[in-house]
XYZ file of C-alpha atoms in Angstrom:
673
model
C -13.980 25.154 1.128
C -11.915 23.859 -1.814
C -13.470 20.747 -3.347
C -10.729 18.472 -2.055
C -11.430 19.552 1.558
C -15.152 18.766 1.553
C -15.728 15.670 3.743
C -17.352 12.653 2.115
C -19.435 11.903 5.248
C -20.636 13.803 8.331
C -21.592 11.638 11.338
C -22.958 13.023 14.634
C -21.963 11.208 17.861
C -23.014 11.994 21.429
C -19.494 11.534 22.813
C -16.069 10.623 21.449
C -14.890 7.134 22.524
C -11.711 7.220 24.591
C -8.970 4.743 25.455
C -7.976 4.007 29.057
C -5.197 6.618 28.777
C -7.675 9.298 27.758
C -6.690 9.422 24.088
C -9.228 9.171 21.283
C -10.127 5.569 20.353
C -10.248 6.045 16.589
C -11.118 2.418 15.868
C -14.258 2.717 18.005
C -15.593 5.656 15.992
C -18.677 4.754 13.934
C -18.106 4.382 10.210
C -20.373 5.722 7.457
C -23.175 3.482 6.293
C -21.961 1.393 3.380
C -23.727 2.209 0.174
C -25.239 -0.887 -1.327
C -25.754 -2.566 2.051
C -29.359 -1.394 2.379
C -32.339 -3.280 0.901
C -32.936 -2.450 -2.750
C -35.083 0.655 -2.980
C -37.034 1.214 -6.174
C -36.752 4.576 -7.989
C -39.426 7.041 -6.986
C -39.019 9.986 -9.388
C -38.798 10.262 -13.161
C -35.126 11.245 -12.914
C -34.392 8.211 -10.734
C -36.249 5.922 -13.146
C -34.233 7.332 -16.057
C -30.937 6.640 -14.270
C -32.160 3.222 -13.092
C -32.802 2.172 -16.699
C -29.414 3.526 -17.795
C -27.505 1.801 -14.977
C -29.288 -1.497 -15.532
C -28.544 -1.413 -19.273
C -24.903 -0.345 -19.036
C -23.945 -2.522 -16.035
C -26.046 -5.488 -17.157
C -27.827 -5.692 -13.792
C -31.492 -6.012 -12.930
C -31.355 -5.618 -9.136
C -30.190 -2.019 -8.709
C -31.335 0.064 -5.752
C -31.397 3.844 -5.748
C -28.927 3.900 -2.837
C -26.434 1.415 -4.333
C -22.957 2.722 -5.103
C -22.239 2.823 -8.836
C -18.681 1.677 -8.129
C -19.681 -1.083 -5.715
C -21.796 -2.452 -8.570
C -18.690 -2.625 -10.797
C -18.995 0.705 -12.588
C -15.971 2.648 -13.834
C -15.218 5.725 -15.935
C -16.101 4.021 -19.230
C -19.412 2.813 -17.807
C -20.026 6.373 -16.612
C -19.621 7.736 -20.146
C -22.159 5.203 -21.410
C -24.624 5.976 -18.607
C -24.362 9.651 -19.461
C -24.932 8.886 -23.157
C -28.055 6.882 -22.224
C -29.328 9.766 -20.103
C -28.671 12.261 -22.901
C -30.791 10.219 -25.296
C -33.681 11.174 -23.027
C -32.758 14.846 -22.690
C -30.821 14.833 -19.389
C -27.132 14.890 -18.591
C -24.578 15.123 -15.773
C -20.829 15.468 -15.292
C -18.791 12.375 -14.459
C -17.442 14.315 -11.472
C -21.062 14.451 -10.213
C -21.209 10.660 -10.299
C -17.934 10.416 -8.393
C -19.102 12.734 -5.623
C -22.607 11.254 -5.452
C -22.339 7.654 -6.699
C -25.944 6.565 -6.131
C -29.038 7.007 -8.273
C -30.686 9.035 -5.498
C -27.743 11.469 -5.292
C -27.086 11.705 -9.027
C -30.759 12.287 -9.877
C -30.589 15.584 -7.982
C -27.789 16.760 -10.293
C -29.369 15.950 -13.657
C -29.592 18.889 -16.026
C -31.109 19.396 -19.490
C -28.795 18.587 -22.374
C -27.096 21.663 -23.815
C -24.857 22.088 -26.861
C -21.316 22.030 -25.453
C -19.378 21.368 -28.668
C -15.971 23.050 -28.452
C -13.979 21.435 -31.264
C -16.096 22.731 -34.124
C -15.622 21.758 -37.766
C -12.563 20.132 -39.380
C -9.458 22.376 -39.375
C -11.183 24.757 -36.915
C -8.333 24.586 -34.371
C -5.760 25.913 -36.872
C -4.680 29.454 -37.680
C -5.348 30.765 -41.170
C -1.602 30.740 -41.853
C -1.299 27.041 -40.949
C -4.372 26.127 -43.012
C -2.772 27.744 -46.039
C 0.285 25.476 -45.700
C -1.667 22.200 -45.544
C -1.200 19.679 -48.361
C -4.087 18.281 -50.372
C -5.751 15.015 -49.444
C -6.575 15.768 -45.797
C -9.865 15.332 -43.950
C -8.713 17.312 -40.918
C -5.718 18.648 -39.024
C -5.347 19.785 -35.440
C -2.681 20.196 -32.706
C -1.338 17.346 -30.570
C -2.579 16.581 -27.089
C -0.124 17.024 -24.226
C 0.285 13.259 -23.821
C 1.035 12.859 -27.538
C 3.767 15.505 -27.337
C 5.407 13.644 -24.448
C 5.143 10.272 -26.179
C 6.722 11.569 -29.386
C 9.546 13.216 -27.444
C 10.459 10.126 -25.426
C 10.052 7.730 -28.364
C 12.357 9.912 -30.478
C 14.841 10.440 -27.641
C 15.115 6.672 -27.079
C 14.719 5.724 -30.740
C 16.549 2.406 -30.410
C 14.436 1.299 -27.452
C 10.871 -0.024 -27.225
C 9.569 3.093 -25.445
C 6.030 4.019 -26.553
C 5.735 1.229 -29.082
C 2.674 -0.980 -28.502
C 2.375 -4.581 -29.676
C -0.795 -6.631 -29.182
C -1.538 -10.129 -30.426
C -5.001 -11.711 -30.298
C -6.282 -15.128 -31.311
C -9.222 -15.022 -33.720
C -11.516 -18.065 -33.769
C -12.022 -18.013 -37.528
C -10.101 -19.384 -40.507
C -7.608 -16.965 -42.063
C -8.553 -15.261 -45.329
C -6.006 -12.509 -45.996
C -8.206 -10.730 -48.573
C -11.159 -10.597 -46.200
C -8.883 -9.508 -43.340
C -7.383 -6.736 -45.463
C -10.887 -5.499 -46.283
C -11.813 -5.575 -42.573
C -8.731 -3.521 -41.650
C -9.540 -1.040 -44.426
C -13.113 -0.717 -43.112
C -11.838 0.109 -39.615
C -9.157 2.541 -40.822
C -11.747 4.437 -42.897
C -14.011 4.822 -39.848
C -11.403 6.186 -37.415
C -9.438 9.357 -38.292
C -6.648 8.677 -35.749
C -5.633 5.566 -37.706
C -4.993 7.794 -40.734
C -2.832 10.364 -38.934
C 0.713 11.493 -39.547
C 2.547 14.057 -37.407
C 4.405 17.147 -38.581
C 6.520 18.675 -35.827
C 8.296 21.503 -37.669
C 6.446 23.013 -40.645
C 3.606 24.756 -38.840
C 3.329 27.258 -36.001
C 2.980 24.279 -33.649
C 3.181 20.485 -34.042
C 0.129 19.154 -35.897
C -1.464 15.795 -36.627
C -2.734 15.479 -40.172
C -5.726 13.245 -40.916
C -5.289 11.829 -44.418
C -8.357 11.006 -46.494
C -6.894 7.723 -47.746
C -4.199 5.627 -46.102
C -3.112 2.159 -47.176
C -2.657 -0.174 -44.212
C -1.408 -3.476 -45.631
C -1.789 -6.727 -43.711
C 1.161 -9.070 -44.143
C 1.436 -12.744 -43.344
C 3.514 -13.778 -40.342
C 5.040 -17.068 -39.264
C 2.883 -20.142 -39.915
C 1.730 -21.745 -36.644
C -0.040 -24.694 -38.291
C 0.309 -27.996 -36.450
C 2.048 -26.513 -33.400
C 0.871 -27.155 -29.838
C -0.418 -24.288 -27.699
C 2.835 -23.865 -25.755
C 4.977 -23.653 -28.885
C 2.575 -21.206 -30.519
C 2.701 -18.974 -27.452
C 6.500 -19.091 -27.402
C 6.740 -18.148 -31.085
C 4.271 -15.271 -30.703
C 6.045 -14.092 -27.550
C 9.421 -14.063 -29.326
C 7.874 -12.217 -32.261
C 6.411 -9.570 -29.936
C 9.794 -9.051 -28.261
C 11.316 -8.300 -31.675
C 8.376 -6.291 -32.963
C 8.376 -3.868 -30.018
C 11.593 -2.346 -31.371
C 9.894 -1.379 -34.661
C 10.826 2.115 -35.809
C 8.143 4.489 -37.027
C 8.519 7.729 -38.932
C 5.859 9.954 -37.321
C 5.631 11.933 -40.550
C 4.404 8.953 -42.567
C 0.932 7.429 -42.080
C -0.143 4.901 -40.996
C 1.564 4.405 -37.639
C -0.003 0.954 -37.228
C 1.030 -2.331 -38.864
C -0.959 -5.563 -38.986
C 0.431 -9.104 -39.180
C -1.604 -12.338 -39.450
C -0.062 -15.638 -38.300
C -1.913 -18.641 -39.826
C -3.008 -21.264 -37.288
C -4.285 -24.017 -39.553
C -6.960 -25.146 -37.078
C -9.698 -22.661 -37.869
C -7.901 -19.918 -35.914
C -5.138 -17.391 -36.514
C -3.133 -14.852 -34.553
C -3.783 -11.211 -35.457
C -0.991 -8.938 -34.300
C -0.707 -5.175 -34.494
C 2.312 -2.927 -33.943
C 1.487 0.680 -33.104
C 3.152 3.901 -32.189
C 1.535 4.771 -28.852
C 0.987 8.346 -30.078
C -1.952 7.050 -32.139
C -4.054 5.229 -29.555
C -4.350 4.207 -25.912
C -5.058 0.758 -24.458
C -8.858 1.035 -24.638
C -8.605 2.233 -28.258
C -6.221 -0.613 -29.084
C -8.680 -3.293 -27.960
C -11.654 -1.440 -29.466
C -9.860 -1.231 -32.830
C -9.032 -4.951 -32.828
C -12.581 -5.873 -31.848
C -13.935 -3.775 -34.685
C -11.530 -5.377 -37.163
C -12.734 -8.814 -36.027
C -16.391 -7.736 -36.330
C -15.760 -6.497 -39.878
C -13.840 -9.693 -40.673
C -16.696 -11.898 -39.503
C -19.048 -9.970 -41.812
C -16.621 -10.150 -44.752
C -16.276 -13.926 -44.386
C -20.067 -14.138 -44.592
C -20.032 -12.070 -47.785
C -21.488 -9.027 -46.037
C -20.306 -5.507 -45.348
C -20.689 -4.310 -41.775
C -21.903 -0.718 -41.987
C -21.252 0.971 -38.666
C -22.421 4.542 -38.055
C -19.953 7.413 -38.043
C -18.371 8.050 -34.632
C -19.771 11.410 -33.551
C -17.115 12.190 -30.940
C -13.777 13.265 -32.438
C -10.224 13.488 -31.174
C -10.174 17.092 -32.384
C -12.871 17.848 -29.823
C -10.767 16.241 -27.099
C -7.744 18.368 -28.012
C -9.928 21.481 -27.795
C -11.297 20.473 -24.385
C -7.823 19.681 -23.061
C -6.533 23.062 -24.211
C -9.396 24.772 -22.432
C -8.561 22.764 -19.291
C -4.958 23.949 -19.539
C -6.181 27.536 -19.266
C -8.334 26.836 -16.219
C -6.940 28.771 -13.258
C -8.898 26.655 -10.759
C -7.234 23.483 -12.046
C -3.819 25.103 -11.946
C -4.398 26.205 -8.357
C -5.706 22.772 -7.355
C -2.677 20.842 -8.611
C -0.129 23.428 -7.489
C -1.603 23.439 -3.991
C -1.637 19.669 -3.821
C 1.937 19.236 -5.073
C 3.796 22.195 -3.601
C 6.868 20.854 -1.782
C 6.258 17.259 -2.865
C 9.326 15.022 -3.002
C 9.536 12.209 -5.578
C 9.333 8.712 -4.140
C 12.645 7.299 -5.298
C 12.902 3.552 -5.704
C 16.643 3.418 -6.352
C 19.516 5.652 -5.184
C 21.169 5.827 -8.587
C 20.520 5.920 -12.311
C 22.786 3.533 -14.174
C 22.134 4.886 -17.650
C 19.560 6.117 -20.132
C 16.047 4.713 -19.913
C 14.698 2.141 -22.311
C 15.771 -1.264 -20.923
C 12.255 -2.395 -20.052
C 11.417 -5.840 -18.731
C 8.079 -7.300 -17.701
C 7.643 -8.995 -14.314
C 4.387 -10.905 -13.831
C 2.833 -11.005 -10.353
C 0.424 -13.938 -9.840
C -2.915 -12.935 -8.284
C -4.669 -16.039 -6.884
C -8.403 -16.281 -7.596
C -9.131 -16.274 -3.851
C -7.284 -12.963 -3.419
C -9.106 -11.379 -6.370
C -12.439 -12.628 -4.988
C -11.667 -11.151 -1.550
C -10.737 -7.789 -3.080
C -13.929 -7.624 -5.149
C -15.989 -8.457 -2.065
C -14.194 -5.774 -0.062
C -14.831 -3.216 -2.818
C -18.570 -3.975 -2.739
C -18.675 -3.821 1.055
C -16.859 -0.489 1.219
C -18.605 1.075 -1.786
C -15.249 1.565 -3.519
C -14.007 1.010 -7.064
C -11.675 -1.976 -7.286
C -9.134 0.456 -8.734
C -8.927 2.303 -5.383
C -8.085 -0.902 -3.509
C -5.408 -1.884 -6.011
C -3.906 1.601 -5.853
C -3.773 1.326 -2.048
C -1.696 -1.863 -2.401
C 0.601 0.011 -4.798
C 1.067 2.797 -2.231
C 1.903 0.273 0.504
C 4.698 -1.093 -1.688
C 6.007 2.391 -2.497
C 6.113 3.237 1.225
C 8.408 0.261 1.835
C 10.538 0.557 -1.303
C 10.809 4.356 -1.103
C 11.518 4.449 2.629
C 9.091 7.273 3.446
C 5.580 7.558 4.883
C 4.723 10.204 2.285
C 4.483 8.777 -1.211
C 4.127 10.433 -4.596
C 3.081 8.412 -7.627
C 1.048 8.761 -10.788
C -2.382 7.335 -11.555
C -3.281 6.859 -15.213
C -6.614 8.624 -15.712
C -9.216 8.339 -18.444
C -9.842 11.831 -19.820
C -12.267 10.875 -22.611
C -15.069 13.231 -23.469
C -18.360 12.684 -21.669
C -20.535 12.551 -24.761
C -22.236 10.137 -27.104
C -19.660 7.796 -28.707
C -17.030 9.092 -26.308
C -16.073 5.470 -25.582
C -15.978 4.625 -29.324
C -13.421 7.238 -30.352
C -9.902 6.009 -31.082
C -7.016 8.132 -29.818
C -4.857 8.863 -26.773
C -7.225 10.025 -24.020
C -4.842 9.598 -21.100
C -3.465 11.852 -18.419
C -1.163 11.019 -15.529
C -2.591 12.468 -12.329
C -0.176 12.770 -9.382
C -1.292 11.140 -6.138
C 0.360 12.388 -2.935
C -0.532 10.802 0.397
C 0.939 10.632 3.899
C 0.427 7.043 5.058
C 1.873 7.384 8.565
C -1.419 6.951 10.421
C -3.544 5.063 7.876
C -4.711 1.485 7.568
C -4.862 -0.273 4.224
C -8.598 0.312 3.810
C -8.316 3.934 4.973
C -5.680 4.403 2.284
C -8.108 3.042 -0.324
C -10.771 5.515 0.811
C -8.216 8.353 0.608
C -7.362 7.244 -2.932
C -11.029 7.373 -3.941
C -11.369 10.739 -2.218
C -8.471 12.005 -4.309
C -10.165 10.742 -7.481
C -13.400 12.535 -6.537
C -11.611 15.781 -5.719
C -9.444 15.757 -8.846
C -12.230 14.734 -11.269
C -13.063 18.334 -12.311
C -9.345 18.897 -12.959
C -8.419 15.554 -14.552
C -7.739 17.021 -18.003
C -5.176 19.559 -16.770
C -2.056 18.097 -18.462
C 0.661 16.639 -16.268
C 3.272 18.456 -18.380
C 1.683 21.763 -17.341
C 1.815 20.726 -13.667
C 5.555 20.194 -14.140
C 5.917 23.591 -15.786
C 3.952 25.228 -12.982
C 6.133 23.720 -10.248
C 9.492 23.470 -12.016
C 11.704 20.495 -12.719
C 11.385 19.211 -9.141
C 8.106 17.420 -9.915
C 9.115 13.962 -11.112
C 7.228 10.703 -10.957
C 9.218 7.479 -10.877
C 6.148 5.238 -10.946
C 2.547 5.071 -12.021
C -0.338 2.646 -11.551
C -2.756 1.788 -14.348
C -6.044 -0.113 -14.067
C -7.557 -1.517 -17.283
C -10.938 -3.139 -17.813
C -11.932 -3.423 -21.486
C -15.343 -4.960 -20.728
C -15.859 -6.940 -23.930
C -14.262 -9.430 -26.337
C -15.738 -9.230 -29.864
C -18.546 -11.709 -29.350
C -16.207 -14.413 -28.105
C -14.259 -14.575 -31.388
C -11.188 -12.760 -30.025
C -8.956 -13.499 -27.044
C -5.829 -11.565 -26.118
C -2.641 -13.626 -26.356
C -0.051 -11.043 -25.327
C 0.319 -7.277 -25.166
C 3.276 -4.941 -24.628
C 3.172 -1.159 -24.083
C 6.372 0.270 -22.591
C 6.870 3.817 -21.310
C 9.645 6.085 -20.040
C 8.718 5.563 -16.350
C 11.138 3.496 -14.218
C 8.205 1.506 -12.763
C 4.822 0.985 -14.411
C 2.309 -1.057 -12.381
C -0.418 -2.524 -14.592
C -3.644 -4.134 -13.384
C -5.889 -5.733 -15.999
C -9.268 -7.428 -15.875
C -8.836 -10.184 -18.453
C -11.563 -9.380 -21.046
C -12.094 -13.067 -21.840
C -12.287 -14.696 -18.395
C -12.525 -11.734 -16.004
C -9.384 -12.725 -14.069
C -7.372 -10.026 -12.298
C -3.867 -9.776 -13.719
C -0.868 -7.758 -12.545
C 2.496 -7.122 -14.108
C 5.296 -4.620 -13.558
C 7.219 -2.922 -16.345
C 10.658 -2.136 -14.881
C 13.304 -0.051 -16.620
C 16.512 -1.906 -15.749
C 18.583 1.084 -16.818
C 17.218 2.843 -13.740
C 16.083 0.150 -11.284
C 18.327 -2.712 -10.121
C 17.120 -6.080 -11.366
C 17.271 -7.471 -7.830
C 14.850 -4.751 -6.661
C 12.387 -5.563 -9.451
C 12.367 -9.231 -8.393
C 11.659 -8.195 -4.787
C 8.879 -5.846 -5.885
C 6.897 -8.750 -7.317
C 6.805 -10.322 -3.851
C 5.849 -7.013 -2.217
C 2.867 -6.539 -4.539
C 1.666 -10.121 -4.085
C 1.792 -9.812 -0.283
C 0.205 -6.321 -0.306
C -2.810 -7.595 -2.273
C -3.166 -10.629 -0.014
C -3.021 -8.480 3.135
C -5.489 -5.974 1.732
C -7.998 -8.749 1.072
C -7.487 -10.576 4.379
C -6.550 -7.774 6.831
C -7.848 -4.504 5.354
C -7.777 -2.706 8.727
C -4.083 -3.420 9.333
C -2.074 -0.269 9.975
C 0.405 0.461 7.197
C 3.165 1.065 9.722
C 2.645 -2.517 10.957
C 2.350 -4.159 7.523
C 5.300 -6.429 6.694
C 5.704 -7.042 2.964
C 9.133 -8.697 3.116
C 9.646 -12.435 2.842
C 11.478 -14.631 5.355
C 14.749 -14.402 3.418
C 14.746 -10.605 3.478
C 13.923 -10.509 7.192
C 16.826 -12.899 7.876
C 19.116 -10.723 5.751
C 18.115 -7.604 7.689
C 18.663 -9.429 10.999
C 22.145 -10.457 9.855
C 23.001 -6.877 8.841
C 21.848 -5.599 12.229
C 23.619 -8.322 14.206
C 26.647 -6.177 15.058
C 27.177 -7.483 18.615
C 30.799 -8.372 19.453
C 32.144 -10.127 22.518
C 34.188 -7.834 24.767
C 35.160 -7.391 28.391
C 32.251 -5.630 30.067
C 34.661 -4.267 32.709
C 36.593 -2.317 30.095
C 36.119 1.420 29.719
C 37.469 3.952 27.262
C 39.840 5.566 29.757
C 40.762 2.124 31.073
C 41.977 1.071 27.615
C 44.151 4.199 27.450
C 45.552 3.409 30.916
C 46.453 -0.133 29.783
C 48.302 1.148 26.720
C 50.134 3.769 28.792
C 51.357 1.022 31.166
C 52.643 -1.264 28.371
C 53.952 1.278 25.861
C 54.288 4.712 27.520
C 56.601 6.206 24.849
C 54.261 5.438 21.896
C 52.669 8.517 20.338
C 49.020 8.713 21.369
C 47.828 11.936 19.725
C 49.136 14.377 17.098
C 47.735 17.813 16.338
C 49.540 19.906 13.737
C 53.092 20.276 15.108
C 52.339 18.995 18.641
C 52.231 15.400 19.801
C 51.800 13.563 23.124
C 52.764 10.035 24.154
C 50.478 7.591 25.964
C 52.492 8.131 29.152
C 52.201 11.933 28.892
C 48.474 11.702 28.057
C 47.840 9.449 31.084
C 49.736 11.825 33.403
C 47.914 14.969 32.234
C 44.492 13.289 32.263
C 45.074 12.047 35.838
C 45.990 15.550 37.013
C 42.867 17.007 35.418
C 40.694 14.265 36.948
C 42.069 15.016 40.427
C 41.316 18.715 39.836
C 37.702 17.885 38.936
C 37.324 15.657 41.999
C 38.606 18.507 44.177
C 35.765 20.625 42.758
C 33.238 17.994 43.850
C 32.735 16.266 40.480
C 31.861 12.585 40.821
C 29.839 9.692 39.336
C 26.584 10.826 37.744
C 27.674 14.408 37.207
C 27.729 16.162 33.820
C 30.679 18.354 32.852
C 30.367 20.839 30.028
C 33.339 20.785 27.638
C 33.941 23.822 25.438
C 37.463 23.208 24.142
C 38.676 23.610 20.574
C 39.887 20.570 18.666
C 43.418 19.587 19.702
C 45.490 17.685 22.282
C 43.871 19.512 25.200
C 40.447 18.265 24.127
C 41.503 14.605 24.461
C 43.107 15.319 27.890
C 39.874 16.931 29.116
C 37.585 14.145 27.830
C 39.674 11.402 29.442
C 39.951 13.434 32.672
C 36.174 13.805 32.935
C 35.724 10.049 32.443
C 38.420 9.277 35.040
C 36.564 11.502 37.533
C 33.521 9.260 37.023
C 31.440 11.908 35.246
C 30.102 12.289 31.700
C 31.009 15.123 29.357
C 28.598 17.353 27.445
C 30.191 18.674 24.212
C 29.702 22.397 23.573
C 30.745 24.117 20.355
C 33.268 26.865 21.180
C 32.025 28.845 18.148
C 28.588 29.271 19.715
C 27.793 32.577 21.547
C 28.647 32.598 25.237
C-alpha cells in the first residue's frame, strides 16, 4: 500500500455495533488506546535508554514512559531534530518521518540505525558548474543556487515592490542598557558566524540564480527614536508605528546585507532592538535565533568578554542540495500528484479587486481557558497541538469557502535532520497542500486526519510546492495557509518580543504562535484586502475564536453541525431567507389569468415573434383544450406530458392542463422520441 493508505491503528472487534435501523453505530466503535495514558514504563533495552535520555534532555521532562507519545509530551519538529542529534552523538540515528509514524520510545527504538555519512552538499562552491565558478567575483566564502521558496519570495517581493510582501520586521525589548558600540560588535559577531546573513543574490549573470556568500559584510546598527521617559503604552505605539513604516523598506537583492538593525534607547536600563529583513534571507525560527544570538553576544560584550560560539556544522548549501534531490524523487512527485489531482482551490471571496499587497493584521484573542483545554485535549489524544489548531482552521475554511472539501497550505519545517540543523540560519520552509473532505468528520476526527496527513507526507515534505504546481498545471492554487510557531526559548530572559510582521502573497495567512516569553497561545490573521473584503476578514476573526472554543469544549461535534456564526449573522441570514408574502391561498395561476381575461379581455397576453394573443383569446383556447383533456379522462392528480416548442401554443397547453386539474411534465422536444 502507499504510505498514506497505511492505517494508524488496527483494532479487532467481535461484532460491529449497530443502530436501531440496522446502520453502523460509528460512535460506539472502540477507539485506539491513547498513547501516554498508560502508567510510565521504564526503558528496557539500550536503544530505549538512549532515546529516553535524549527525550528527557530535549523536552526537559523527567517522567517519560516508553509508550508516551512524543507529541503528547509537547514535542515538535525542532525537538525531533535535537533528539536525533542527541542520538547521533551516541552512534545511532533515525528519520524524523520514523518518529511521526511511531511516536513512542518503544516504537522508535526499533527503527534506530547506525550513523552513516549522508553529506550531500559537499565543500563550498560544490553545487556550481565550472563555468559559473569562473565568473564569481573575489571575496566570497561560498556560492550556491536558491531554494525553491527563495525563488518564490524574490519573485513576489519584486513583483509587488511597493508593498510589504516578504519583508520581515521584528522588534524585541532587551533588558540591558544600550551601548551602541557593544551592540555593533555583537551584530558583527553574529553576522560572521552565519553565512546567510552575508548573502547577496544574482539573478541574471550565471546559468541559474545564485546566492553569493561574502567573506566580509558591514551591517551597521543605527539609533532609532528615543523612548526615554515614555510609559509602556506610548512606547508600544511608537514602535508599532515604526514597524508599519519599516515593513515597506526596499532591498536590492544584489547588495548584501539584506538585514538592517535599529536600536531605540529606553533610558530605563532597557532598549528596543529592531531588525528589518528581506524574507529571502531567513525564516521565523532563524529570525528569533539570530536575535537571541545577538543578545547573547551583547551580554558578553557588556561584560568585557567575547562569546566564542562553535562553527555551525549544518549549512544552507547542504539544504539546497537535499531539496534539489527531493525535487528529482519520483515517489514524492507521484505522492503529491495523486493527492492533488482534481483538487479545487477553496475560494474565500468571489472576486479579486486588484493586485495583492494590501495586507492587514487581525488579532484573534485566545482565552487562557481555551488554550488550556486544547493542550489537555492534545495530550489526551496523543496529538501535536498543531494538528488541533489546523483542524479549527479547516472548520473555518469549510464555512467561508462553502464546500465540504477544503484545500489549504500548511507551512512545514524542512530543516536538515543533522547536528546543528536547528542552529542554521536560512529559509527552511515549504508549503505542503492539505486536502480533506470534512463531510462526515467531527472536529477531533479532523485533527487526527491532519496528523495522519503529516505522517504520510513527512518523507515527501521537501518536494517544493512550486514543482507540485508545475506537475499539475496552473489549476493548483492556495488562497490560504496555516502556520504554527513555537520558538522554545528567549535568550536567558533578557529578550522579549514586542512586535513582529512577516507578510506574504497569500490572501489569508493564519498564524499561531506560542509566546516564547510567557507560553501563551496567540493567533492572528494576515488578510490581503486587495483580494478579500474587509468585512469578511472581520467575520473570520469571530469564526476562528468560536472554532477554537468548540474544539476545546466539544471535540466530538460533527463539522456539519458546527455553527461558527454569531447571533447577528444568523439574524441576517434569517432576514434574507424570510421571503414569505401574504397572498390569497385560493388563487391559482390559471385563476389569475381568468380574472385578467374577465376585466381586460382585449389586452395582449402573449407575443411570440410576429404572433400575439389577447387575454380573452388565451382564455378561450385554454378552456377548449382543458375540455378536450377532460374528455380523455384527465383529472385532478394526473400528470400530462408536454412536448411543445416555445411559443403561444405552449402557454395555451400549460394553462389548459392546469384548468383540467392536472399537472404538466415538461419534455424537451429536441430529445429523441
